[in-house]
PDB file of C-alpha atoms in Angstrom:
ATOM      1  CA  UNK A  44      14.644  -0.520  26.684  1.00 53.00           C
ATOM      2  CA  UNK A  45      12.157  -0.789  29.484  1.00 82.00           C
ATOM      3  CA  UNK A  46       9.665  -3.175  27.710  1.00 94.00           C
ATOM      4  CA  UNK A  47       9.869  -7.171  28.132  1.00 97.00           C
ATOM      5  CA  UNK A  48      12.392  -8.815  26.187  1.00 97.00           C
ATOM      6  CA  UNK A  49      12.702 -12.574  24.858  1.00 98.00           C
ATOM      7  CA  UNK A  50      15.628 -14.324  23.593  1.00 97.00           C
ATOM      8  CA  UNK A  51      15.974 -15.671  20.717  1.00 98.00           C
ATOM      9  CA  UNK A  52      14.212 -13.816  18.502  1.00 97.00           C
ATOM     10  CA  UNK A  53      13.467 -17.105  16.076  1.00 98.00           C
ATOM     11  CA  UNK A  54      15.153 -20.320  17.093  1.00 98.00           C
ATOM     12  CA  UNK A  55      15.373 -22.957  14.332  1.00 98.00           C
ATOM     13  CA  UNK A  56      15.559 -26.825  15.687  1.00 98.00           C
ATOM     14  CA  UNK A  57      15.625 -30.367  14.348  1.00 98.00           C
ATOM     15  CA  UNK A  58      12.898 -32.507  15.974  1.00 98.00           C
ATOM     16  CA  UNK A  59      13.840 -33.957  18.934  1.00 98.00           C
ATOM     17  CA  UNK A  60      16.180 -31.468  20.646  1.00 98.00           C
ATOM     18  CA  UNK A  61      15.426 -29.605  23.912  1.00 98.00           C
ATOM     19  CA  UNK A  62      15.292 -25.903  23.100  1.00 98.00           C
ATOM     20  CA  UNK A  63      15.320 -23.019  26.225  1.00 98.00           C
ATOM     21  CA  UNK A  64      12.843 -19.875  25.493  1.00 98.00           C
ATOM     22  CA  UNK A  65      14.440 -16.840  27.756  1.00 98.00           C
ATOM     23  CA  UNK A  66      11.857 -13.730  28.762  1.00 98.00           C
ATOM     24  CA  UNK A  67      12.954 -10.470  30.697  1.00 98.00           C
ATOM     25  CA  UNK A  68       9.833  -8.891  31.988  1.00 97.00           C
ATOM     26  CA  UNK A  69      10.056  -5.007  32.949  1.00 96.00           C
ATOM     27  CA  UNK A  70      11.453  -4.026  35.879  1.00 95.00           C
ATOM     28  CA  UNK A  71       9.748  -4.738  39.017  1.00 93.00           C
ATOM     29  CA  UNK A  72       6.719  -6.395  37.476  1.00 94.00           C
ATOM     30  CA  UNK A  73       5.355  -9.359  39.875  1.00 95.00           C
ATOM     31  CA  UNK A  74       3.786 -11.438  37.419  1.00 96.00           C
ATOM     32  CA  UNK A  75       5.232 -13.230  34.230  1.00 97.00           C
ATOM     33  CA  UNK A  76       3.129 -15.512  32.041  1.00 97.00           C
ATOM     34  CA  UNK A  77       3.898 -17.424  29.142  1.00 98.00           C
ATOM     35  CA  UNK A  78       1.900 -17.841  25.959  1.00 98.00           C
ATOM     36  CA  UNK A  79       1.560 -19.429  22.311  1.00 98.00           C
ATOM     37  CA  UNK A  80       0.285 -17.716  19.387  1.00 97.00           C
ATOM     38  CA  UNK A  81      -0.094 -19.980  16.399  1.00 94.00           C
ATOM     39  CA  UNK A  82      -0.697 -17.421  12.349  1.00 91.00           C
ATOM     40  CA  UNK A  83      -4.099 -16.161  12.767  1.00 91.00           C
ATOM     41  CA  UNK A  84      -4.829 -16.899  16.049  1.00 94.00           C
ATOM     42  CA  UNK A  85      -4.865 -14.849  19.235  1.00 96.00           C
ATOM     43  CA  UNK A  86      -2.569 -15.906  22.146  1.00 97.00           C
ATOM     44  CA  UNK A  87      -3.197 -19.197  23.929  1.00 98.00           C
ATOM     45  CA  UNK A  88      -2.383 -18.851  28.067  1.00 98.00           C
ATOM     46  CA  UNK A  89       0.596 -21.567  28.615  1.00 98.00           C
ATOM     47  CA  UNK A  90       1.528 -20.688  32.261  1.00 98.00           C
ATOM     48  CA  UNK A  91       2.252 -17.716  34.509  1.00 97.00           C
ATOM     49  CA  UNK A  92       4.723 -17.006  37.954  1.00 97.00           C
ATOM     50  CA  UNK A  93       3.519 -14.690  41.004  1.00 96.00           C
ATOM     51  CA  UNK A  94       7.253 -13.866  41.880  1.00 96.00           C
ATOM     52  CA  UNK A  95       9.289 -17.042  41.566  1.00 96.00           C
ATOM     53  CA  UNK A  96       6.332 -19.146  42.194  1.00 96.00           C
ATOM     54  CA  UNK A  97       4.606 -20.918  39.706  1.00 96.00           C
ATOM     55  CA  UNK A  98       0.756 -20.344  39.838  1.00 95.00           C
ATOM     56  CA  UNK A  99      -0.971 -22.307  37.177  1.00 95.00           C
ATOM     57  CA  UNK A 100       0.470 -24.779  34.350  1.00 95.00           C
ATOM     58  CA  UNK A 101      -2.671 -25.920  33.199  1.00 96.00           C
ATOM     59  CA  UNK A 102      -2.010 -24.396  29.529  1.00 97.00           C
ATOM     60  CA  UNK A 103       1.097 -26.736  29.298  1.00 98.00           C
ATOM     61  CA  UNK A 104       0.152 -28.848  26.831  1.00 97.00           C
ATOM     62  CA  UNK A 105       2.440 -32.214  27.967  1.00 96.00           C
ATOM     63  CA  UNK A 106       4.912 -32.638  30.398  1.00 97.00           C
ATOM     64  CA  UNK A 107       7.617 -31.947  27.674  1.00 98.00           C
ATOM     65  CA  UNK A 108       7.427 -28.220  28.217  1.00 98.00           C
ATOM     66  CA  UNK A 109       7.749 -27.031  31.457  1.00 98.00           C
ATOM     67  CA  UNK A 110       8.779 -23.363  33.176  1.00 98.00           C
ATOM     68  CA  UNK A 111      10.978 -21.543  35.235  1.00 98.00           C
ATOM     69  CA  UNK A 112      11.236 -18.518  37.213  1.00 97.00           C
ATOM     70  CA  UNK A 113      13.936 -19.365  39.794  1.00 96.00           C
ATOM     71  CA  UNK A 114      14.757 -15.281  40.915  1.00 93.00           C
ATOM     72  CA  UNK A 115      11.573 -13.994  40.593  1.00 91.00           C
ATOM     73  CA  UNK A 116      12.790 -11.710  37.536  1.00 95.00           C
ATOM     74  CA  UNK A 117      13.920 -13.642  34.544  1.00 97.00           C
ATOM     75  CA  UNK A 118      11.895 -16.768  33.595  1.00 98.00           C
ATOM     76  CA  UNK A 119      12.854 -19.983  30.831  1.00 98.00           C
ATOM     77  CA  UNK A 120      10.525 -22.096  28.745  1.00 98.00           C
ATOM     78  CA  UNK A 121      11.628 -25.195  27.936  1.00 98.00           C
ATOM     79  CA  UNK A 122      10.556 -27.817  25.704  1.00 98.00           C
ATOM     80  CA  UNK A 123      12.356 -30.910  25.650  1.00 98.00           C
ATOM     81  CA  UNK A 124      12.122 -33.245  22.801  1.00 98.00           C
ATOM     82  CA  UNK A 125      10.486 -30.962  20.312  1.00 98.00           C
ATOM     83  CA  UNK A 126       8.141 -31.553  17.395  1.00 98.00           C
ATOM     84  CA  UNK A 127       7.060 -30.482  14.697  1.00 97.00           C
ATOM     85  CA  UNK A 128       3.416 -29.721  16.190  1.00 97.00           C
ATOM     86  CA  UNK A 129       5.668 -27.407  18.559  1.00 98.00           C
ATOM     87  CA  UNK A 130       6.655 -24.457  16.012  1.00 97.00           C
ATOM     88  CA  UNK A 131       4.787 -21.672  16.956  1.00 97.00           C
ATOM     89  CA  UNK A 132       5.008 -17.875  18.164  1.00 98.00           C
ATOM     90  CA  UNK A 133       6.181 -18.153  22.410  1.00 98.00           C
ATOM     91  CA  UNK A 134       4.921 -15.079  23.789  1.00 98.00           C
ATOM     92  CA  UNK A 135       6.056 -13.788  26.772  1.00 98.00           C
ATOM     93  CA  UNK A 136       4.148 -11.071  28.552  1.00 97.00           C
ATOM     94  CA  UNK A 137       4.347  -9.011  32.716  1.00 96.00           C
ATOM     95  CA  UNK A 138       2.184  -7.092  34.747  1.00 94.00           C
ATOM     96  CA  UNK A 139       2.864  -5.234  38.114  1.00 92.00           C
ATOM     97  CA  UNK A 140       0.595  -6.829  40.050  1.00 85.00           C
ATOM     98  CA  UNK A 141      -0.285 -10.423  41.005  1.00 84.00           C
ATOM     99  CA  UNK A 142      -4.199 -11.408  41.841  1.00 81.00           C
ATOM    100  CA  UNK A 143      -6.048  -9.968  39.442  1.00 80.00           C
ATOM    101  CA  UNK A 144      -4.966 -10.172  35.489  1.00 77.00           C
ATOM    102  CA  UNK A 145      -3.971  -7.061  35.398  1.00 82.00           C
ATOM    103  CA  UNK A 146      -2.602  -4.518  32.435  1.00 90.00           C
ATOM    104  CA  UNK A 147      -0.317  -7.459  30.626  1.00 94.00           C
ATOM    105  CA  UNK A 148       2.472  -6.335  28.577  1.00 95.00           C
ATOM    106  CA  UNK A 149       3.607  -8.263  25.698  1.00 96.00           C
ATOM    107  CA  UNK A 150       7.159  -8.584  24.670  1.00 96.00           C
ATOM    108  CA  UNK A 151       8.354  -9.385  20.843  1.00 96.00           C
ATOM    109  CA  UNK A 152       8.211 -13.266  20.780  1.00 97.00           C
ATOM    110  CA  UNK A 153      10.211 -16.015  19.797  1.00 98.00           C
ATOM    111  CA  UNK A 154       9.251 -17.843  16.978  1.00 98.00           C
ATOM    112  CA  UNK A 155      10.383 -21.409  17.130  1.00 98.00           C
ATOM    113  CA  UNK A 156      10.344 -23.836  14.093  1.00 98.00           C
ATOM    114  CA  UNK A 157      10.690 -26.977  14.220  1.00 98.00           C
ATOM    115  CA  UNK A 158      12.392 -29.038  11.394  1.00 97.00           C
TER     116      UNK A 158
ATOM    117  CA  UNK B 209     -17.013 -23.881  21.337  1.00 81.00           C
ATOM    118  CA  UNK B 210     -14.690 -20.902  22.174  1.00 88.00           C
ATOM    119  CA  UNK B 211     -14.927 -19.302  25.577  1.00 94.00           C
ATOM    120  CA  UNK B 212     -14.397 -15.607  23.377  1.00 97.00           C
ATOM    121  CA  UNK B 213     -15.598 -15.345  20.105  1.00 97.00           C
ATOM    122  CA  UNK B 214     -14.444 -12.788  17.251  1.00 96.00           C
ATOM    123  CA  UNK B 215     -14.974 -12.403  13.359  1.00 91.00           C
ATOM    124  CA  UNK B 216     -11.360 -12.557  11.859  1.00 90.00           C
ATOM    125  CA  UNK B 217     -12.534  -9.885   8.853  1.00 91.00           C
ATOM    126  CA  UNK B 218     -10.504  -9.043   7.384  1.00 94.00           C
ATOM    127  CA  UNK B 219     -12.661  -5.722   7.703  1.00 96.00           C
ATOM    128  CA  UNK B 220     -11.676  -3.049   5.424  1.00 97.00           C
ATOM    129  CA  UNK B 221     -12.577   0.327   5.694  1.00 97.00           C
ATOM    130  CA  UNK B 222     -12.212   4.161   4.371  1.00 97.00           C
ATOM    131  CA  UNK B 223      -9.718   6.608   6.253  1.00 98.00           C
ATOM    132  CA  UNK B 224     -11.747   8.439   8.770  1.00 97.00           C
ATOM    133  CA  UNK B 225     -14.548   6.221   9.301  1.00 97.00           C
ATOM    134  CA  UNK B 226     -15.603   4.877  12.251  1.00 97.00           C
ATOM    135  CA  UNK B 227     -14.719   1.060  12.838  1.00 97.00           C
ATOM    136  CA  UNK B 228     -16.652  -1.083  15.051  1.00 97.00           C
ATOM    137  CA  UNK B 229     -15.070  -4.164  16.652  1.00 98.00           C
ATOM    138  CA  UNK B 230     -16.953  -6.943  18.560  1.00 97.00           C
ATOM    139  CA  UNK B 231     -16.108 -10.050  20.813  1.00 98.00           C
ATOM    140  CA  UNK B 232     -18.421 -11.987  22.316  1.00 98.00           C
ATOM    141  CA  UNK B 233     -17.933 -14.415  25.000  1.00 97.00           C
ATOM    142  CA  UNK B 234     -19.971 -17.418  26.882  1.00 96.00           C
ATOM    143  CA  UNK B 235     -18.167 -17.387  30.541  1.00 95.00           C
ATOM    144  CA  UNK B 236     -19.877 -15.078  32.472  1.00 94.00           C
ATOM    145  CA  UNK B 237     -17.066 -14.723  35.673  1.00 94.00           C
ATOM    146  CA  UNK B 238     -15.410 -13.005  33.092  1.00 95.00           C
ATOM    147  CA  UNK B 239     -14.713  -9.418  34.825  1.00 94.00           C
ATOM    148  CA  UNK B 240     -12.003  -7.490  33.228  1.00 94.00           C
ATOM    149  CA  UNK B 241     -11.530  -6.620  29.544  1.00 96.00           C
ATOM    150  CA  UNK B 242      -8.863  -5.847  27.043  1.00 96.00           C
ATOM    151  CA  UNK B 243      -8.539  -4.113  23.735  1.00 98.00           C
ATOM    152  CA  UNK B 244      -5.073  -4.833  21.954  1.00 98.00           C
ATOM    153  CA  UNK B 245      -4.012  -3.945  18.868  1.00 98.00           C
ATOM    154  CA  UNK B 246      -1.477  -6.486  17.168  1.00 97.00           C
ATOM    155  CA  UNK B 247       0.768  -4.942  13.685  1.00 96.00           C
ATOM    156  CA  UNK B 248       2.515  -7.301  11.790  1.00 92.00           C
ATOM    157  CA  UNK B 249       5.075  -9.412  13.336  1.00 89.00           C
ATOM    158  CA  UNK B 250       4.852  -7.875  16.432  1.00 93.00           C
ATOM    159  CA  UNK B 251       3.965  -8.354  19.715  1.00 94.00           C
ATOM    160  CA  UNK B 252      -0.046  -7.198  21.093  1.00 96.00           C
ATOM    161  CA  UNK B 253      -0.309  -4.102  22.444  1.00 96.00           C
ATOM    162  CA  UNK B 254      -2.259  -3.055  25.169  1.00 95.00           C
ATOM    163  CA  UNK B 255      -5.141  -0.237  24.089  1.00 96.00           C
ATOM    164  CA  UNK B 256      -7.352  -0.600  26.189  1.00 95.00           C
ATOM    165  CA  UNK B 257      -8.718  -1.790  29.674  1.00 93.00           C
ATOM    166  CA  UNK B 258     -11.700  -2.049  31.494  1.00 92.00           C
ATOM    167  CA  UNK B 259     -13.776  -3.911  34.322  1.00 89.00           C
ATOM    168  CA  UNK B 260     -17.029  -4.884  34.334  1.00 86.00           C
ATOM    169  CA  UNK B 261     -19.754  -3.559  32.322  1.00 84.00           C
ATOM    170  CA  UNK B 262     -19.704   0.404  30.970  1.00 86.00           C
ATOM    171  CA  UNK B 263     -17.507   2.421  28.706  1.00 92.00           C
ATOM    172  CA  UNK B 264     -14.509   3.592  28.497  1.00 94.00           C
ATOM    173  CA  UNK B 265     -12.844   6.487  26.338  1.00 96.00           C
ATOM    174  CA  UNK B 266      -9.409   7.370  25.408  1.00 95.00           C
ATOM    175  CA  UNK B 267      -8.350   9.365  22.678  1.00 96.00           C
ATOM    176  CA  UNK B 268     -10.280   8.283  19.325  1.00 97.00           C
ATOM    177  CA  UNK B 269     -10.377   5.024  20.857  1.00 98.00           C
ATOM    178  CA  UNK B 270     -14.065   3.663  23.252  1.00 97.00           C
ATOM    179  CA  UNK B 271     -14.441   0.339  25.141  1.00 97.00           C
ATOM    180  CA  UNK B 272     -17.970  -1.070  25.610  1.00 97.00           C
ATOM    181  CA  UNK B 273     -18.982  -3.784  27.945  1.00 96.00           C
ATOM    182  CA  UNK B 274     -22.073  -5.394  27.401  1.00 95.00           C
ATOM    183  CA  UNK B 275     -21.980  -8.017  30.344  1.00 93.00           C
ATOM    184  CA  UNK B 276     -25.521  -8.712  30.314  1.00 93.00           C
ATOM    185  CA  UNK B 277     -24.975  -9.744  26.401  1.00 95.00           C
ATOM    186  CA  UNK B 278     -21.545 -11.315  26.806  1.00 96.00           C
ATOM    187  CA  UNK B 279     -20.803  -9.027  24.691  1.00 96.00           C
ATOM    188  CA  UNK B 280     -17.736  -6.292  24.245  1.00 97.00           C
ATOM    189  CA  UNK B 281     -16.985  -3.927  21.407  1.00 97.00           C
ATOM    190  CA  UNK B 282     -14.297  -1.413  21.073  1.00 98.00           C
ATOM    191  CA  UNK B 283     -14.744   1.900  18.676  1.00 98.00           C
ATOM    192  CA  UNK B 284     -12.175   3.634  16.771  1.00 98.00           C
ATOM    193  CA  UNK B 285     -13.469   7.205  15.330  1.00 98.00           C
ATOM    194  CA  UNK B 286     -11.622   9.176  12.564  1.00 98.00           C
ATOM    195  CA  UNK B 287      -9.529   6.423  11.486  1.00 97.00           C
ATOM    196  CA  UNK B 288      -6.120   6.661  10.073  1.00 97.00           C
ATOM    197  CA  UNK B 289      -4.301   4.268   7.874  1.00 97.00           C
ATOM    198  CA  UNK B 290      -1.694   3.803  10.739  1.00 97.00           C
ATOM    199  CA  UNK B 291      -4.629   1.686  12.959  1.00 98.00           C
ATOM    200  CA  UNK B 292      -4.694  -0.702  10.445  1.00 98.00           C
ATOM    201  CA  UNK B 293      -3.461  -4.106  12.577  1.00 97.00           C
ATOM    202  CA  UNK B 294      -5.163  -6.819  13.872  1.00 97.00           C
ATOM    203  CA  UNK B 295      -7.310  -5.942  16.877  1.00 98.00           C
ATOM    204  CA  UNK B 296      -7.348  -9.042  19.466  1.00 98.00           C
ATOM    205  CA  UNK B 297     -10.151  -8.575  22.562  1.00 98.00           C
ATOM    206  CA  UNK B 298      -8.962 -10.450  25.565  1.00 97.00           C
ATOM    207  CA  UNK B 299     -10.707 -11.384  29.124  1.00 96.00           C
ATOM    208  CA  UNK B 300     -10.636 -12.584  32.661  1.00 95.00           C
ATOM    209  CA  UNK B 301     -12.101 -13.523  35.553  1.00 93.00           C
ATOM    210  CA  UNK B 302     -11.978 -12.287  38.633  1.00 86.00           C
ATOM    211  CA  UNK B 303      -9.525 -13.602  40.848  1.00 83.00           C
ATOM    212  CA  UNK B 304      -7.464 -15.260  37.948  1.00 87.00           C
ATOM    213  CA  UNK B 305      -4.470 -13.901  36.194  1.00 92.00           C
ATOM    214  CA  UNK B 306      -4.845 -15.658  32.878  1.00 95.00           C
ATOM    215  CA  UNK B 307      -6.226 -14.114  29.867  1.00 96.00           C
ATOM    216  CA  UNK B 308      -8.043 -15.685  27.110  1.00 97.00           C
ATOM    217  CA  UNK B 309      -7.948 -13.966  23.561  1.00 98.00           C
ATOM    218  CA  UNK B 310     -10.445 -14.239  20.675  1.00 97.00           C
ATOM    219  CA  UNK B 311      -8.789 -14.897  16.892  1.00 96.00           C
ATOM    220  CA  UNK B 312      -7.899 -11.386  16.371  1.00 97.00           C
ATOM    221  CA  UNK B 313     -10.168  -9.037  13.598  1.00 97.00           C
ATOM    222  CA  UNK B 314      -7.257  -7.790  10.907  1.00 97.00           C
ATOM    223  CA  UNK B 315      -8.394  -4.051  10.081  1.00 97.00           C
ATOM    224  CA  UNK B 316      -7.132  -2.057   7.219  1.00 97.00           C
ATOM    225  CA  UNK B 317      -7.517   1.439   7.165  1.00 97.00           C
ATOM    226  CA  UNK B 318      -7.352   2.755   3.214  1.00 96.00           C
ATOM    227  CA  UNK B 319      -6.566   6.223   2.131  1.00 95.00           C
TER     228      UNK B 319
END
């Protein structure tokens, strides 16, 4: 398909492993940015890549996640040590063009539990 | 406070009404605007997008901006059951790529 794509779909976890959160924007799009949507809520900005440049982290909410974009194309979350507070809906989302916000498209999420 | 405020509804409503949704907000270098509609257990879709104050029309769907208010509404004429979803408003400021969302307003459409 030619929409963004994440990997896994739902992850399951026991508290206190590392887990790696895999997004495939679309084709060509510049800019990638990760989000978290917790049930009921709208998504909550986590961090986003200009190319393979990271531009802002200031959504990360402790140094236990961090972010990766190393090609410029496909980027990976990951959360070392998880907890419980953690489980939540990872959202991964592109746009074509960098500086401005732009039209952001959404891929299907992974939704992460933590046990 | 929240930057973007919305009423989670649920709103309910008969087919082929007219449904008003509203978001308002409390930064005011917020510049662009989004409309995106959100079914169940999937990911938000983009509707609709705007900058700056106005309207905007596509289809049976309008934007508003409101910037003067803070305040943003989109409009969805001759509804259909198949709009029901959760409708999430999103914004930004100029210059910045993030977007911040309100709760989401969960709309169903009945026949």
């Amino acid at each position: 398909g030619a929409g963004v794509s994440q990997s896994p779909r739902y992850k399951v976890t026991k508290r206190g492993q590392d887990v790696a959160l895999r997004c495939d924007p679309i084709s060509g799009h510049v800019s990638l940015y990760w989000y978290r949507q917790a049930l009921g809520q709208g998504p909550e900005f986590l961090t986003y890549f200009n190319y393979e440049a990271q531009q802002d982290k200031s959504g990360l909410p402790n140094d236990r996640f961090s972010a990766e974009r190393p090609e410029g194309s496909i980027s990976t979350l990951t959360i070392q040590r998880t907890e419980q507070r953690d489980s939540a809906m990872y959202r991964c989302a592109s746009s074509q063009l960098a500086g401005t916000s732009g039209e952001q498209y959404f891929g299907p999420g992974t939704r992460l539990t933590v046990t | 406070q929240k930057e973007v405020e919305q009423d989670p509804g649920p709103l309910s409503v008969p087919e082929g009404a007219i449904v008003s949704l509203n978001c308002t907000y409390s930064n005011s270098a917020f510049q662009y605007f989004m409309w995106y509609r959100q079914y169940s257990r999937k990911g938000p879709e983009l509707l609709m997008y705007t900058y700056s104050s106005g309207n905007k029309e596509d289809g049976r769907f309008t934007a508003q901006v409101d910037k003067s208010s803070k305040y943003i509404s989109l409009f969805i004429r001759d509804s259909q059951p198949s709009d029901s979803a959760t409708y999430l408003c999103a914004m930004s400021a100029s210059g910045a790529q993030k977007l911040v969302f309100g709760q989401g307003t969960r709309l169903t459409i009945n026949p």
